[in-house]
Amino acid sequence: MELTKKTHACVRLEKDGRTLVIDPGVFSEEDAAVGADAILVTHEHVDHFNEDRLRAGMEANPAAEIWTLASVADQLAGAFPGRVHTVGEGDTFTAAGFEVEVHGQMHAVIHPDIPRVTNVGYFIDGGAVFHPGDALTVPEGRTVDTLLLPVHAPWNKVAEIIDYVREVAPRRAIDIHDSLLQDHARPIYDSMIDKLGGTDHGRLTPGHSTGLR
């Protein structure tokens, strides 16, 4: 399996000639979902869900399908009948040959005055990769090889990210949710997570790839 980082929270996974895309949002490249056989969306916020990018992917491949929670599925089902599937915590399914488990229910708290939205994470191929969306969800009872780490957001701080890495205890963590993080701040985040996270930690430039187990 190969993982390609796209801008912000979007990644592409490729295996056996098929492609799975997660969270092509407004910060992601316009063609982030083009070429996908399946698309997963963690929640409705625009940096994870952009209808134009999803439509581009769905129209480029008439066999492509989407799996997501109800708040997103309700916006897309009419345009792509039979191709949009609603999922929630505890569900399992196969998408483009990838085995997926759904973990989590709610977005992290941004501020007590801001209503929380639903959010799910995707545990893929027995833990080869876990994408939590915008929450520090721990897939209980599961071993994670590669954790996609939401390193910088209005709803988190670096101490929470370090503790999250420690709790999940993946073999390695790769940064996502990073487009608002300034380049001059990256070495500070890298140093703290590297020293305190207790696992191999790194980041990929958008467009670059790495192999997964």
mmCIF file of C-alpha atoms in Angstrom:
data_model
loop_
_atom_site.group_PDB
_atom_site.id
_atom_site.type_symbol
_atom_site.label_atom_id
_atom_site.label_comp_id
_atom_site.label_asym_id
_atom_site.label_seq_id
_atom_site.Cartn_x
_atom_site.Cartn_y
_atom_site.Cartn_z
ATOM 1 C CA MET A 1 0.000 0.000 0.000
ATOM 2 C CA GLU A 2 1.201 3.528 -0.760
ATOM 3 C CA LEU A 3 0.100 6.742 0.938
ATOM 4 C CA THR A 4 0.347 10.090 -0.851
ATOM 5 C CA LYS A 5 -0.071 13.252 1.197
ATOM 6 C CA LYS A 6 -2.253 15.945 -0.310
ATOM 7 C CA THR A 7 -2.629 19.430 1.135
ATOM 8 C CA HIS A 8 -4.053 19.703 4.660
ATOM 9 C CA ALA A 9 -6.075 16.664 5.821
ATOM 10 C CA CYS A 10 -6.407 14.851 2.489
ATOM 11 C CA VAL A 11 -4.539 11.647 1.679
ATOM 12 C CA ARG A 12 -4.631 9.120 -1.165
ATOM 13 C CA LEU A 13 -4.102 5.409 -0.544
ATOM 14 C CA GLU A 14 -3.235 3.089 -3.423
ATOM 15 C CA LYS A 15 -3.262 -0.703 -3.388
ATOM 16 C CA ASP A 16 -3.595 -3.326 -6.120
ATOM 17 C CA GLY A 17 -4.280 -0.673 -8.739
ATOM 18 C CA ARG A 18 -7.151 0.952 -6.813
ATOM 19 C CA THR A 19 -7.273 4.313 -5.064
ATOM 20 C CA LEU A 20 -8.989 5.480 -1.881
ATOM 21 C CA VAL A 21 -9.111 9.223 -1.063
ATOM 22 C CA ILE A 22 -9.894 10.629 2.377
ATOM 23 C CA ASP A 23 -11.115 14.184 3.088
ATOM 24 C CA PRO A 24 -10.656 16.196 -0.114
ATOM 25 C CA GLY A 25 -11.464 19.592 1.388
ATOM 26 C CA VAL A 26 -11.236 23.196 0.265
ATOM 27 C CA PHE A 27 -7.514 23.451 1.077
ATOM 28 C CA SER A 28 -6.767 20.315 -0.933
ATOM 29 C CA GLU A 29 -5.805 20.327 -4.599
ATOM 30 C CA GLU A 30 -8.731 20.750 -7.003
ATOM 31 C CA ASP A 31 -8.078 17.295 -8.467
ATOM 32 C CA ALA A 32 -7.484 15.632 -5.085
ATOM 33 C CA ALA A 33 -10.335 13.147 -5.626
ATOM 34 C CA VAL A 34 -9.870 12.635 -9.373
ATOM 35 C CA GLY A 35 -8.881 9.035 -10.059
ATOM 36 C CA ALA A 36 -10.422 7.744 -6.831
ATOM 37 C CA ASP A 37 -12.344 4.477 -6.785
ATOM 38 C CA ALA A 38 -13.678 5.310 -3.325
ATOM 39 C CA ILE A 39 -13.815 8.449 -1.182
ATOM 40 C CA LEU A 40 -14.183 8.711 2.594
ATOM 41 C CA VAL A 41 -15.186 11.927 4.375
ATOM 42 C CA THR A 42 -14.801 12.307 8.138
ATOM 43 C CA HIS A 43 -17.116 15.295 8.676
ATOM 44 C CA GLU A 44 -18.811 18.320 7.165
ATOM 45 C CA HIS A 45 -16.291 21.128 7.741
ATOM 46 C CA VAL A 46 -15.059 22.670 4.515
ATOM 47 C CA ASP A 47 -11.410 21.799 5.056
ATOM 48 C CA HIS A 48 -12.434 18.117 4.916
ATOM 49 C CA PHE A 49 -15.517 18.220 2.693
ATOM 50 C CA ASN A 50 -15.655 20.254 -0.500
ATOM 51 C CA GLU A 51 -18.494 19.392 -2.842
ATOM 52 C CA ASP A 52 -16.668 20.579 -5.967
ATOM 53 C CA ARG A 53 -13.727 18.280 -5.307
ATOM 54 C CA LEU A 54 -16.024 15.350 -4.564
ATOM 55 C CA ARG A 55 -18.049 15.977 -7.701
ATOM 56 C CA ALA A 56 -14.859 16.097 -9.777
ATOM 57 C CA GLY A 57 -13.857 12.689 -8.454
ATOM 58 C CA MET A 58 -17.298 11.146 -8.843
ATOM 59 C CA GLU A 59 -17.749 12.484 -12.369
ATOM 60 C CA ALA A 60 -14.271 11.394 -13.466
ATOM 61 C CA ASN A 61 -15.057 7.808 -12.428
ATOM 62 C CA PRO A 62 -18.741 6.814 -12.779
ATOM 63 C CA ALA A 63 -18.035 3.736 -10.631
ATOM 64 C CA ALA A 64 -16.580 5.721 -7.706
ATOM 65 C CA GLU A 65 -18.473 5.685 -4.413
ATOM 66 C CA ILE A 66 -18.476 7.751 -1.219
ATOM 67 C CA TRP A 67 -18.710 6.592 2.388
ATOM 68 C CA THR A 68 -19.408 9.253 4.990
ATOM 69 C CA LEU A 69 -21.601 10.288 7.898
ATOM 70 C CA ALA A 70 -25.185 11.461 7.486
ATOM 71 C CA SER A 71 -24.498 15.213 7.559
ATOM 72 C CA VAL A 72 -22.389 14.891 4.397
ATOM 73 C CA ALA A 73 -24.272 12.031 2.739
ATOM 74 C CA ASP A 74 -27.528 14.017 2.870
ATOM 75 C CA GLN A 75 -25.926 16.754 0.757
ATOM 76 C CA LEU A 76 -24.668 14.372 -1.946
ATOM 77 C CA ALA A 77 -27.044 11.429 -2.194
ATOM 78 C CA GLY A 78 -29.427 13.175 -4.589
ATOM 79 C CA ALA A 79 -26.668 13.951 -7.078
ATOM 80 C CA PHE A 80 -25.192 10.440 -7.014
ATOM 81 C CA PRO A 81 -28.011 7.981 -6.304
ATOM 82 C CA GLY A 82 -26.833 4.626 -5.047
ATOM 83 C CA ARG A 83 -23.209 5.778 -4.816
ATOM 84 C CA VAL A 84 -23.227 7.538 -1.422
ATOM 85 C CA HIS A 85 -23.230 5.394 1.725
ATOM 86 C CA THR A 86 -23.944 6.584 5.262
ATOM 87 C CA VAL A 87 -21.772 5.146 8.038
ATOM 88 C CA GLY A 88 -21.291 5.587 11.768
ATOM 89 C CA GLU A 89 -19.255 4.293 14.669
ATOM 90 C CA GLY A 90 -18.917 0.511 14.695
ATOM 91 C CA ASP A 91 -19.661 0.051 10.999
ATOM 92 C CA THR A 92 -17.357 -2.007 8.802
ATOM 93 C CA PHE A 93 -17.264 -2.047 5.017
ATOM 94 C CA THR A 94 -15.063 -2.632 1.999
ATOM 95 C CA ALA A 95 -14.248 0.357 -0.229
ATOM 96 C CA ALA A 96 -12.157 -0.134 -3.385
ATOM 97 C CA GLY A 97 -10.644 -3.251 -1.859
ATOM 98 C CA PHE A 98 -9.730 -1.567 1.444
ATOM 99 C CA GLU A 99 -11.235 -2.937 4.646
ATOM 100 C CA VAL A 100 -12.552 -0.059 6.763
ATOM 101 C CA GLU A 101 -13.760 0.203 10.362
ATOM 102 C CA VAL A 102 -15.471 3.366 11.623
ATOM 103 C CA HIS A 103 -14.407 4.782 15.000
ATOM 104 C CA GLY A 104 -15.595 7.895 16.819
ATOM 105 C CA GLN A 105 -18.702 10.041 16.911
ATOM 106 C CA MET A 106 -18.037 13.709 17.611
ATOM 107 C CA HIS A 107 -15.740 16.505 16.478
ATOM 108 C CA ALA A 108 -13.330 17.819 19.095
ATOM 109 C CA VAL A 109 -14.503 20.831 21.094
ATOM 110 C CA ILE A 110 -13.434 24.062 19.383
ATOM 111 C CA HIS A 111 -15.090 26.313 21.977
ATOM 112 C CA PRO A 112 -17.999 25.626 24.346
ATOM 113 C CA ASP A 113 -20.081 28.229 22.487
ATOM 114 C CA ILE A 114 -19.621 26.468 19.127
ATOM 115 C CA PRO A 115 -21.953 23.497 18.588
ATOM 116 C CA ARG A 116 -20.121 20.237 17.956
ATOM 117 C CA VAL A 117 -20.704 18.319 14.741
ATOM 118 C CA THR A 118 -20.398 14.606 14.144
ATOM 119 C CA ASN A 119 -17.001 13.225 13.110
ATOM 120 C CA VAL A 120 -15.801 9.723 12.350
ATOM 121 C CA GLY A 121 -12.358 8.208 11.954
ATOM 122 C CA TYR A 122 -11.368 5.468 9.507
ATOM 123 C CA PHE A 123 -9.272 2.470 10.570
ATOM 124 C CA ILE A 124 -8.060 0.901 7.352
ATOM 125 C CA ASP A 125 -6.787 -2.569 6.498
ATOM 126 C CA GLY A 126 -6.400 -3.808 10.040
ATOM 127 C CA GLY A 127 -4.644 -0.696 11.262
ATOM 128 C CA ALA A 128 -2.260 -0.091 8.383
ATOM 129 C CA VAL A 129 -3.470 3.485 8.683
ATOM 130 C CA PHE A 130 -5.886 5.412 10.915
ATOM 131 C CA HIS A 131 -7.337 8.808 9.938
ATOM 132 C CA PRO A 132 -9.201 10.323 12.926
ATOM 133 C CA GLY A 133 -10.638 13.382 11.193
ATOM 134 C CA ASP A 134 -10.989 16.281 13.626
ATOM 135 C CA ALA A 135 -10.926 14.381 16.902
ATOM 136 C CA LEU A 136 -8.393 12.626 19.065
ATOM 137 C CA THR A 137 -10.213 9.323 18.743
ATOM 138 C CA VAL A 138 -8.466 6.223 20.032
ATOM 139 C CA PRO A 139 -9.527 3.040 18.205
ATOM 140 C CA GLU A 140 -9.955 0.987 21.349
ATOM 141 C CA GLY A 141 -8.548 -2.517 21.240
ATOM 142 C CA ARG A 142 -6.845 -1.902 17.909
ATOM 143 C CA THR A 143 -3.187 -1.631 16.962
ATOM 144 C CA VAL A 144 -2.315 1.223 14.602
ATOM 145 C CA ASP A 145 0.707 1.036 12.335
ATOM 146 C CA THR A 146 0.524 4.542 10.775
ATOM 147 C CA LEU A 147 -1.431 7.253 12.574
ATOM 148 C CA LEU A 148 -2.391 10.311 10.536
ATOM 149 C CA LEU A 149 -1.860 13.008 13.137
ATOM 150 C CA PRO A 150 -3.951 16.228 13.113
ATOM 151 C CA VAL A 151 -1.015 18.279 14.231
ATOM 152 C CA HIS A 152 -2.414 21.834 14.155
ATOM 153 C CA ALA A 153 -5.996 23.077 14.442
ATOM 154 C CA PRO A 154 -8.121 25.667 16.263
ATOM 155 C CA TRP A 155 -9.298 22.852 18.545
ATOM 156 C CA ASN A 156 -5.989 21.429 19.746
ATOM 157 C CA LYS A 157 -2.689 22.238 21.414
ATOM 158 C CA VAL A 158 0.617 20.448 21.086
ATOM 159 C CA ALA A 159 0.445 18.865 24.566
ATOM 160 C CA GLU A 160 -2.800 17.128 23.571
ATOM 161 C CA ILE A 161 -1.252 15.931 20.322
ATOM 162 C CA ILE A 162 1.734 14.463 22.164
ATOM 163 C CA ASP A 163 -0.531 12.675 24.644
ATOM 164 C CA TYR A 164 -2.673 11.401 21.780
ATOM 165 C CA VAL A 165 0.326 9.845 20.061
ATOM 166 C CA ARG A 166 1.327 8.233 23.347
ATOM 167 C CA GLU A 167 -2.170 6.806 23.893
ATOM 168 C CA VAL A 168 -2.607 5.394 20.383
ATOM 169 C CA ALA A 169 1.032 4.186 20.386
ATOM 170 C CA PRO A 170 1.372 3.706 16.627
ATOM 171 C CA ARG A 171 4.543 2.460 14.981
ATOM 172 C CA ARG A 172 4.766 5.869 13.340
ATOM 173 C CA ALA A 173 2.812 9.108 13.037
ATOM 174 C CA ILE A 174 2.569 11.281 9.920
ATOM 175 C CA ASP A 175 1.276 14.861 10.119
ATOM 176 C CA ILE A 176 -1.995 15.915 8.553
ATOM 177 C CA HIS A 177 -4.205 18.963 9.225
ATOM 178 C CA ASP A 178 -1.157 21.171 8.839
ATOM 179 C CA SER A 179 -1.847 23.809 6.201
ATOM 180 C CA LEU A 180 -2.358 26.564 8.799
ATOM 181 C CA LEU A 181 0.959 25.774 10.468
ATOM 182 C CA GLN A 182 3.620 28.270 9.421
ATOM 183 C CA ASP A 183 6.910 26.887 8.107
ATOM 184 C CA HIS A 184 8.947 28.625 10.808
ATOM 185 C CA ALA A 185 6.861 26.887 13.498
ATOM 186 C CA ARG A 186 7.218 23.386 12.076
ATOM 187 C CA PRO A 187 10.642 22.650 13.632
ATOM 188 C CA ILE A 188 9.210 23.512 17.061
ATOM 189 C CA TYR A 189 6.292 21.097 16.638
ATOM 190 C CA ASP A 190 8.554 18.452 15.103
ATOM 191 C CA SER A 191 11.040 18.654 17.956
ATOM 192 C CA MET A 192 8.450 18.343 20.710
ATOM 193 C CA ILE A 193 6.517 15.495 19.094
ATOM 194 C CA ASP A 194 9.735 13.691 18.158
ATOM 195 C CA LYS A 195 11.128 13.915 21.692
ATOM 196 C CA LEU A 196 7.945 13.272 23.662
ATOM 197 C CA GLY A 197 5.599 11.269 21.444
ATOM 198 C CA GLY A 198 7.382 7.975 21.890
ATOM 199 C CA THR A 199 7.191 6.894 18.259
ATOM 200 C CA ASP A 200 8.636 7.594 14.825
ATOM 201 C CA HIS A 201 7.169 10.908 13.690
ATOM 202 C CA GLY A 202 7.440 12.732 10.399
ATOM 203 C CA ARG A 203 5.675 14.711 7.729
ATOM 204 C CA LEU A 204 5.313 14.597 3.986
ATOM 205 C CA THR A 205 5.331 17.486 1.549
ATOM 206 C CA PRO A 206 2.049 17.480 -0.415
ATOM 207 C CA GLY A 207 2.438 15.250 -3.428
ATOM 208 C CA HIS A 208 5.036 13.032 -1.778
ATOM 209 C CA SER A 209 4.420 9.384 -0.925
ATOM 210 C CA THR A 210 5.472 6.687 1.502
ATOM 211 C CA GLY A 211 4.964 2.958 1.658
ATOM 212 C CA LEU A 212 2.673 1.389 4.252
ATOM 213 C CA ARG A 213 2.797 -2.152 5.573
#
